Amino acid sequence: MDPLTWLSLGLQLAALCCIVGALLLYLLRKVRVAEVLPTDSAKTVLVTSVDTALGLQIATYLSERGWRVIAGCRSGGLGSRLAESWLQAHVAATPEDLPPPRLATLELDVAREDLLEEAARATAQHLPAGEHGVWAVINTAGSSGRGGASCWEATLRANVLGALRVARSFAPLLAAAAADHPHAGRLFYIGLTSDTACEGTSQAAAGESHESSAAAAAVRWGTWGAARALRASLRGRGLRVVLLHAPDLPAADVYAPPVQLTAPSQPASRPDTPSSDVSTSTASCAVTMPGEAAEYSAKVLPTAALKLLEDALTSPTPKDAYYLKVKQDSWFTRMPSLRVVH
């Protein structure tokens, strides 16, 4: 055969080898994840706040993926109502041959020591038989730190001191789970955001004073430092502390509550997104309630970022930090996702 024929055959053979290799790697990864996934009796995850849109999105996503989720919230608040509405709708829509999503709300405030201790006791009491702890705690509670000197103290209590309180209150439950499963016992914190990117904090946000910007940066770096210190101190108990960096999101979006959107009676002014009545995206938490309802958005991260979070939950050797990036694709807009009757 002539040289061109040999070259063509060689290229085809190389392409075939690449395809086979990629397929094998994919299958090996699937097998590894299947081995690491906790048993049904050990799949409890605590999300400290569904009063934030990010916390609500994470809680409903994990519940839909089969995890048993305990969702912290203010008593009678919007997050509690939306989580319960989501659960009712998804339980009713689940086929009889499949297990329904499991999501329970629990009064919790990271700035209040008494509520944290009570939440830890309630969590331990409501664990299924044979389960001695929680697989992971994801701390989504906090504040953006914006608003001037009047909110600095409250923000420090919620973000920095709250991070330490969450670790102290739930470390025993995480350690108990880690004793039963070698990959359990994970504590997640929201790390650096676009407001406090690693390259510096000298540039203030548009329309905001340098003083306020510096305060917000101090809060975020304080949380980052607290998480790093906790990682070192909890390692001896078999616990892993993981930071979830959101470099594409400002802190105001990370800690924002679910956003009320246009009423269903005015579809022309809605964002151009899929219908909220029938959801096909696991990243959304769609609920349809009868009668006149207000519509809310609880979509902060795209599906790819949520899958990365689940990988961090199940990986045998999780990284110290994961970057939950938001791609500015045309399909990623604020999605109408939750409805509650006023």
GROMACS .gro file of N, CA and C in nm, residues 186-304:
model
  357
  186ARG      N    1  -1.884   1.489   5.567
  186ARG     CA    2  -1.834   1.600   5.485
  186ARG      C    3  -1.908   1.728   5.520
  187LEU      N    4  -1.833   1.833   5.537
  187LEU     CA    5  -1.886   1.964   5.574
  187LEU      C    6  -1.852   2.063   5.464
  188PHE      N    7  -1.957   2.120   5.402
  188PHE     CA    8  -1.940   2.210   5.288
  188PHE      C    9  -1.970   2.354   5.327
  189TYR      N   10  -1.884   2.445   5.279
  189TYR     CA   11  -1.906   2.588   5.297
  189TYR      C   12  -1.898   2.657   5.162
  190ILE      N   13  -1.974   2.766   5.149
  190ILE     CA   14  -1.961   2.851   5.030
  190ILE      C   15  -1.832   2.930   5.044
  191GLY      N   16  -1.744   2.917   4.948
  191GLY     CA   17  -1.613   2.981   4.956
  191GLY      C   18  -1.613   3.121   4.897
  192LEU      N   19  -1.518   3.149   4.811
  192LEU     CA   20  -1.503   3.282   4.755
  192LEU      C   21  -1.599   3.303   4.639
  193THR      N   22  -1.652   3.422   4.630
  193THR     CA   23  -1.740   3.459   4.520
  193THR      C   24  -1.672   3.566   4.436
  194SER      N   25  -1.742   3.613   4.336
  194SER     CA   26  -1.682   3.714   4.247
  194SER      C   27  -1.653   3.845   4.320
  195ASP      N   28  -1.719   3.866   4.435
  195ASP     CA   29  -1.693   3.987   4.511
  195ASP      C   30  -1.554   3.985   4.576
  196THR      N   31  -1.507   3.866   4.605
  196THR     CA   32  -1.380   3.851   4.676
  196THR      C   33  -1.291   3.752   4.603
  197ALA      N   34  -1.275   3.772   4.475
  197ALA     CA   35  -1.194   3.680   4.395
  197ALA      C   36  -1.051   3.678   4.446
  198CYS      N   37  -0.984   3.568   4.420
  198CYS     CA   38  -0.852   3.547   4.477
  198CYS      C   39  -0.750   3.652   4.432
  199GLU      N   40  -0.772   3.713   4.316
  199GLU     CA   41  -0.671   3.806   4.267
  199GLU      C   42  -0.671   3.940   4.340
  200GLY      N   43  -0.772   3.968   4.420
  200GLY     CA   44  -0.768   4.091   4.496
  200GLY      C   45  -0.906   4.145   4.525
  201THR      N   46  -0.912   4.248   4.609
  201THR     CA   47  -1.040   4.305   4.649
  201THR      C   48  -1.038   4.456   4.644
  202SER      N   49  -0.949   4.513   4.564
  202SER     CA   50  -0.932   4.657   4.566
  202SER      C   51  -1.039   4.732   4.489
  203GLN      N   52  -1.104   4.662   4.395
  203GLN     CA   53  -1.202   4.731   4.311
  203GLN      C   54  -1.341   4.717   4.369
  204ALA      N   55  -1.403   4.827   4.403
  204ALA     CA   56  -1.537   4.823   4.462
  204ALA      C   57  -1.640   4.800   4.354
  205ALA      N   58  -1.754   4.744   4.395
  205ALA     CA   59  -1.863   4.721   4.302
  205ALA      C   60  -1.921   4.854   4.257
  206ALA      N   61  -1.982   4.854   4.140
  206ALA     CA   62  -2.039   4.977   4.085
  206ALA      C   63  -2.149   5.029   4.177
  207GLY      N   64  -2.142   5.159   4.204
  207GLY     CA   65  -2.243   5.222   4.287
  207GLY      C   66  -2.232   5.189   4.435
  208GLU      N   67  -2.119   5.133   4.479
  208GLU     CA   68  -2.107   5.091   4.617
  208GLU      C   69  -1.980   5.152   4.675
  209SER      N   70  -1.984   5.190   4.801
  209SER     CA   71  -1.869   5.253   4.864
  209SER      C   72  -1.758   5.154   4.884
  210HIS      N   73  -1.633   5.204   4.888
  210HIS     CA   74  -1.519   5.118   4.916
  210HIS      C   75  -1.531   5.058   5.055
  211GLU      N   76  -1.590   5.132   5.148
  211GLU     CA   77  -1.606   5.082   5.285
  211GLU      C   78  -1.695   4.959   5.288
  212SER      N   79  -1.808   4.965   5.218
  212SER     CA   80  -1.900   4.851   5.214
  212SER      C   81  -1.839   4.733   5.141
  213SER      N   82  -1.767   4.761   5.032
  213SER     CA   83  -1.703   4.653   4.958
  213SER      C   84  -1.597   4.584   5.042
  214ALA      N   85  -1.520   4.662   5.117
  214ALA     CA   86  -1.417   4.603   5.202
  214ALA      C   87  -1.479   4.517   5.312
  215ALA      N   88  -1.593   4.563   5.368
  215ALA     CA   89  -1.660   4.484   5.472
  215ALA      C   90  -1.709   4.351   5.416
  216ALA      N   91  -1.769   4.355   5.297
  216ALA     CA   92  -1.816   4.231   5.235
  216ALA      C   93  -1.701   4.136   5.208
  217ALA      N   94  -1.589   4.190   5.159
  217ALA     CA   95  -1.472   4.107   5.133
  217ALA      C   96  -1.418   4.046   5.262
  218ALA      N   97  -1.416   4.125   5.369
  218ALA     CA   98  -1.367   4.075   5.498
  218ALA      C   99  -1.451   3.958   5.547
  219VAL      N  100  -1.583   3.967   5.528
  219VAL     CA  101  -1.672   3.859   5.571
  219VAL      C  102  -1.644   3.732   5.492
  220ARG      N  103  -1.630   3.748   5.359
  220ARG     CA  104  -1.608   3.629   5.276
  220ARG      C  105  -1.472   3.565   5.304
  221TRP      N  106  -1.366   3.648   5.319
  221TRP     CA  107  -1.235   3.592   5.352
  221TRP      C  108  -1.236   3.532   5.491
  222GLY      N  109  -1.315   3.589   5.584
  222GLY     CA  110  -1.326   3.531   5.717
  222GLY      C  111  -1.387   3.392   5.713
  223THR      N  112  -1.490   3.375   5.632
  223THR     CA  113  -1.552   3.243   5.617
  223THR      C  114  -1.454   3.145   5.555
  224TRP      N  115  -1.380   3.190   5.455
  224TRP     CA  116  -1.280   3.106   5.390
  224TRP      C  117  -1.173   3.062   5.491
  225GLY      N  118  -1.126   3.157   5.572
  225GLY     CA  119  -1.025   3.124   5.671
  225GLY      C  120  -1.078   3.029   5.778
  226ALA      N  121  -1.203   3.049   5.820
  226ALA     CA  122  -1.263   2.961   5.920
  226ALA      C  123  -1.272   2.818   5.867
  227ALA      N  124  -1.310   2.806   5.741
  227ALA     CA  125  -1.321   2.672   5.681
  227ALA      C  126  -1.185   2.603   5.674
  228ARG      N  127  -1.083   2.677   5.639
  228ARG     CA  128  -0.948   2.618   5.632
  228ARG      C  129  -0.900   2.575   5.770
  229ALA      N  130  -0.929   2.656   5.871
  229ALA     CA  131  -0.890   2.618   6.007
  229ALA      C  132  -0.967   2.495   6.054
  230LEU      N  133  -1.096   2.490   6.021
  230LEU     CA  134  -1.176   2.374   6.059
  230LEU      C  135  -1.128   2.247   5.989
  231ARG      N  136  -1.083   2.260   5.865
  231ARG     CA  137  -1.033   2.144   5.793
  231ARG      C  138  -0.918   2.078   5.869
  232ALA      N  139  -0.829   2.160   5.920
  232ALA     CA  140  -0.714   2.107   5.993
  232ALA      C  141  -0.756   2.046   6.127
  233SER      N  142  -0.850   2.111   6.196
  233SER     CA  143  -0.888   2.064   6.329
  233SER      C  144  -0.979   1.942   6.327
  234LEU      N  145  -1.057   1.926   6.219
  234LEU     CA  146  -1.152   1.814   6.211
  234LEU      C  147  -1.096   1.693   6.139
  235ARG      N  148  -0.981   1.708   6.078
  235ARG     CA  149  -0.923   1.596   6.003
  235ARG      C  150  -0.900   1.475   6.094
  236GLY      N  151  -0.859   1.501   6.216
  236GLY     CA  152  -0.833   1.390   6.308
  236GLY      C  153  -0.957   1.310   6.343
  237ARG      N  154  -1.075   1.366   6.324
  237ARG     CA  155  -1.200   1.295   6.351
  237ARG      C  156  -1.255   1.228   6.226
  238GLY      N  157  -1.178   1.230   6.120
  238GLY     CA  158  -1.221   1.166   5.996
  238GLY      C  159  -1.317   1.249   5.914
  239LEU      N  160  -1.326   1.379   5.942
  239LEU     CA  161  -1.419   1.466   5.869
  239LEU      C  162  -1.344   1.545   5.763
  240ARG      N  163  -1.415   1.575   5.655
  240ARG     CA  164  -1.358   1.652   5.545
  240ARG      C  165  -1.433   1.784   5.531
  241VAL      N  166  -1.360   1.893   5.524
  241VAL     CA  167  -1.420   2.025   5.504
  241VAL      C  168  -1.391   2.069   5.361
  242VAL      N  169  -1.497   2.099   5.287
  242VAL     CA  170  -1.486   2.130   5.145
  242VAL      C  171  -1.543   2.269   5.119
  243LEU      N  172  -1.470   2.347   5.042
  243LEU     CA  173  -1.515   2.481   5.003
  243LEU      C  174  -1.576   2.476   4.862
  244LEU      N  175  -1.690   2.539   4.846
  244LEU     CA  176  -1.756   2.549   4.716
  244LEU      C  177  -1.741   2.692   4.668
  245HIS      N  178  -1.647   2.715   4.580
  245HIS     CA  179  -1.625   2.850   4.528
  245HIS      C  180  -1.723   2.878   4.415
  246ALA      N  181  -1.775   2.999   4.414
  246ALA     CA  182  -1.868   3.042   4.308
  246ALA      C  183  -1.811   3.168   4.244
  247PRO      N  184  -1.709   3.155   4.161
  247PRO     CA  185  -1.639   3.274   4.109
  247PRO      C  186  -1.721   3.358   4.013
  248ASP      N  187  -1.830   3.303   3.960
  248ASP     CA  188  -1.911   3.378   3.865
  248ASP      C  189  -2.032   3.445   3.931
  249LEU      N  190  -2.049   3.427   4.061
  249LEU     CA  191  -2.166   3.480   4.129
  249LEU      C  192  -2.126   3.580   4.236
  250PRO      N  193  -2.191   3.695   4.241
  250PRO     CA  194  -2.169   3.786   4.353
  250PRO      C  195  -2.236   3.732   4.479
  251ALA      N  196  -2.185   3.773   4.594
  251ALA     CA  197  -2.241   3.724   4.720
  251ALA      C  198  -2.389   3.758   4.732
  252ALA      N  199  -2.431   3.870   4.674
  252ALA     CA  200  -2.572   3.909   4.680
  252ALA      C  201  -2.661   3.803   4.616
  253ASP      N  202  -2.612   3.736   4.511
  253ASP     CA  203  -2.688   3.629   4.446
  253ASP      C  204  -2.678   3.498   4.523
  254VAL      N  205  -2.562   3.472   4.583
  254VAL     CA  206  -2.542   3.347   4.657
  254VAL      C  207  -2.638   3.339   4.775
  255TYR      N  208  -2.660   3.452   4.843
  255TYR     CA  209  -2.742   3.452   4.964
  255TYR      C  210  -2.879   3.515   4.943
  256ALA      N  211  -2.918   3.537   4.820
  256ALA     CA  212  -3.048   3.598   4.792
  256ALA      C  213  -3.160   3.498   4.818
  257PRO      N  214  -3.276   3.545   4.862
  257PRO     CA  215  -3.391   3.456   4.878
  257PRO      C  216  -3.451   3.422   4.742
  258PRO      N  217  -3.540   3.323   4.735
  258PRO     CA  218  -3.611   3.296   4.608
  258PRO      C  219  -3.681   3.423   4.559
  259VAL      N  220  -3.674   3.445   4.430
  259VAL     CA  221  -3.723   3.569   4.371
  259VAL      C  222  -3.864   3.549   4.316
  260GLN      N  223  -3.954   3.638   4.353
  260GLN     CA  224  -4.088   3.631   4.298
  260GLN      C  225  -4.087   3.684   4.155
  261LEU      N  226  -4.147   3.605   4.066
  261LEU     CA  227  -4.152   3.642   3.925
  261LEU      C  228  -4.291   3.692   3.888
  262THR      N  229  -4.309   3.717   3.759
  262THR     CA  230  -4.437   3.768   3.710
  262THR      C  231  -4.548   3.667   3.736
  263ALA      N  232  -4.665   3.714   3.768
  263ALA     CA  233  -4.779   3.627   3.795
  263ALA      C  234  -4.810   3.541   3.673
  264PRO      N  235  -4.859   3.418   3.693
  264PRO     CA  236  -4.889   3.329   3.580
  264PRO      C  237  -4.987   3.386   3.480
  265SER      N  238  -5.069   3.485   3.520
  265SER     CA  239  -5.169   3.540   3.429
  265SER      C  240  -5.109   3.634   3.325
  266GLN      N  241  -4.974   3.661   3.334
  266GLN     CA  242  -4.910   3.750   3.240
  266GLN      C  243  -4.790   3.683   3.175
  267PRO      N  244  -4.812   3.580   3.093
  267PRO     CA  245  -4.701   3.505   3.036
  267PRO      C  246  -4.617   3.584   2.939
  268ALA      N  247  -4.672   3.690   2.878
  268ALA     CA  248  -4.596   3.762   2.776
  268ALA      C  249  -4.473   3.830   2.831
  269SER      N  250  -4.477   3.869   2.960
  269SER     CA  251  -4.364   3.942   3.017
  269SER      C  252  -4.266   3.853   3.090
  270ARG      N  253  -4.288   3.721   3.087
  270ARG     CA  254  -4.195   3.629   3.153
  270ARG      C  255  -4.066   3.616   3.073
  271PRO      N  256  -3.958   3.572   3.140
  271PRO     CA  257  -3.838   3.538   3.066
  271PRO      C  258  -3.866   3.423   2.970
  272ASP      N  259  -3.793   3.416   2.862
  272ASP     CA  260  -3.812   3.311   2.761
  272ASP      C  261  -3.748   3.183   2.810
  273THR      N  262  -3.819   3.108   2.894
  273THR     CA  263  -3.768   2.985   2.953
  273THR      C  264  -3.872   2.876   2.939
  274PRO      N  265  -3.835   2.749   2.965
  274PRO     CA  266  -3.934   2.642   2.958
  274PRO      C  267  -4.046   2.664   3.058
  275SER      N  268  -4.163   2.605   3.030
  275SER     CA  269  -4.278   2.620   3.117
  275SER      C  270  -4.249   2.565   3.254
  276SER      N  271  -4.299   2.633   3.358
  276SER     CA  272  -4.278   2.587   3.495
  276SER      C  273  -4.379   2.480   3.534
  277ASP      N  274  -4.479   2.454   3.449
  277ASP     CA  275  -4.579   2.354   3.484
  277ASP      C  276  -4.523   2.213   3.469
  278VAL      N  277  -4.438   2.191   3.371
  278VAL     CA  278  -4.379   2.061   3.349
  278VAL      C  279  -4.229   2.081   3.339
  279SER      N  280  -4.157   2.034   3.437
  279SER     CA  281  -4.013   2.057   3.441
  279SER      C  282  -3.939   1.934   3.392
  280THR      N  283  -3.840   1.955   3.306
  280THR     CA  284  -3.757   1.846   3.258
  280THR      C  285  -3.614   1.861   3.304
  281SER      N  286  -3.583   1.966   3.377
  281SER     CA  287  -3.446   1.990   3.421
  281SER      C  288  -3.433   1.955   3.568
  282THR      N  289  -3.334   1.872   3.601
  282THR     CA  290  -3.312   1.837   3.740
  282THR      C  291  -3.257   1.954   3.818
  283ALA      N  292  -3.215   2.060   3.752
  283ALA     CA  293  -3.161   2.176   3.823
  283ALA      C  294  -3.271   2.267   3.874
  284SER      N  295  -3.392   2.250   3.824
  284SER     CA  296  -3.502   2.334   3.870
  284SER      C  297  -3.582   2.258   3.974
  285CYS      N  298  -3.671   2.326   4.042
  285CYS     CA  299  -3.757   2.261   4.141
  285CYS      C  300  -3.899   2.308   4.117
  286ALA      N  301  -3.960   2.254   4.011
  286ALA     CA  302  -4.089   2.303   3.963
  286ALA      C  303  -4.203   2.249   4.047
  287VAL      N  304  -4.297   2.335   4.077
  287VAL     CA  305  -4.416   2.299   4.153
  287VAL      C  306  -4.535   2.373   4.095
  288THR      N  307  -4.646   2.304   4.078
  288THR     CA  308  -4.769   2.370   4.036
  288THR      C  309  -4.871   2.355   4.148
  289MET      N  310  -4.920   2.467   4.197
  289MET     CA  311  -5.021   2.466   4.302
  289MET      C  312  -5.155   2.509   4.243
  290PRO      N  313  -5.266   2.454   4.290
  290PRO     CA  314  -5.396   2.493   4.236
  290PRO      C  315  -5.433   2.636   4.274
  291GLY      N  316  -5.515   2.699   4.193
  291GLY     CA  317  -5.561   2.832   4.223
  291GLY      C  318  -5.460   2.939   4.186
  292GLU      N  319  -5.492   3.062   4.221
  292GLU     CA  320  -5.401   3.173   4.195
  292GLU      C  321  -5.275   3.156   4.280
  293ALA      N  322  -5.159   3.171   4.220
  293ALA     CA  323  -5.034   3.146   4.292
  293ALA      C  324  -4.931   3.248   4.252
  294ALA      N  325  -4.839   3.273   4.344
  294ALA     CA  326  -4.721   3.352   4.312
  294ALA      C  327  -4.614   3.256   4.263
  295GLU      N  328  -4.533   3.303   4.172
  295GLU     CA  329  -4.432   3.217   4.109
  295GLU      C  330  -4.293   3.266   4.152
  296TYR      N  331  -4.206   3.171   4.188
  296TYR     CA  332  -4.074   3.205   4.239
  296TYR      C  333  -3.966   3.133   4.161
  297SER      N  334  -3.850   3.194   4.159
  297SER     CA  335  -3.734   3.133   4.096
  297SER      C  336  -3.636   3.089   4.205
  298ALA      N  337  -3.594   2.964   4.198
  298ALA     CA  338  -3.493   2.912   4.290
  298ALA      C  339  -3.380   2.848   4.212
  299LYS      N  340  -3.352   2.901   4.096
  299LYS     CA  341  -3.243   2.847   4.014
  299LYS      C  342  -3.127   2.945   4.015
  300VAL      N  343  -3.018   2.903   4.074
  300VAL     CA  344  -2.898   2.986   4.083
  300VAL      C  345  -2.785   2.923   4.002
  301LEU      N  346  -2.771   2.791   4.011
  301LEU     CA  347  -2.664   2.719   3.944
  301LEU      C  348  -2.719   2.635   3.829
  302PRO      N  349  -2.642   2.617   3.723
  302PRO     CA  350  -2.683   2.524   3.616
  302PRO      C  351  -2.667   2.380   3.661
  303THR      N  352  -2.723   2.288   3.585
  303THR     CA  353  -2.720   2.147   3.621
  303THR      C  354  -2.576   2.095   3.634
  304ALA      N  355  -2.487   2.142   3.549
  304ALA     CA  356  -2.348   2.094   3.554
  304ALA      C  357  -2.284   2.123   3.689
   0.00000   0.00000   0.00000
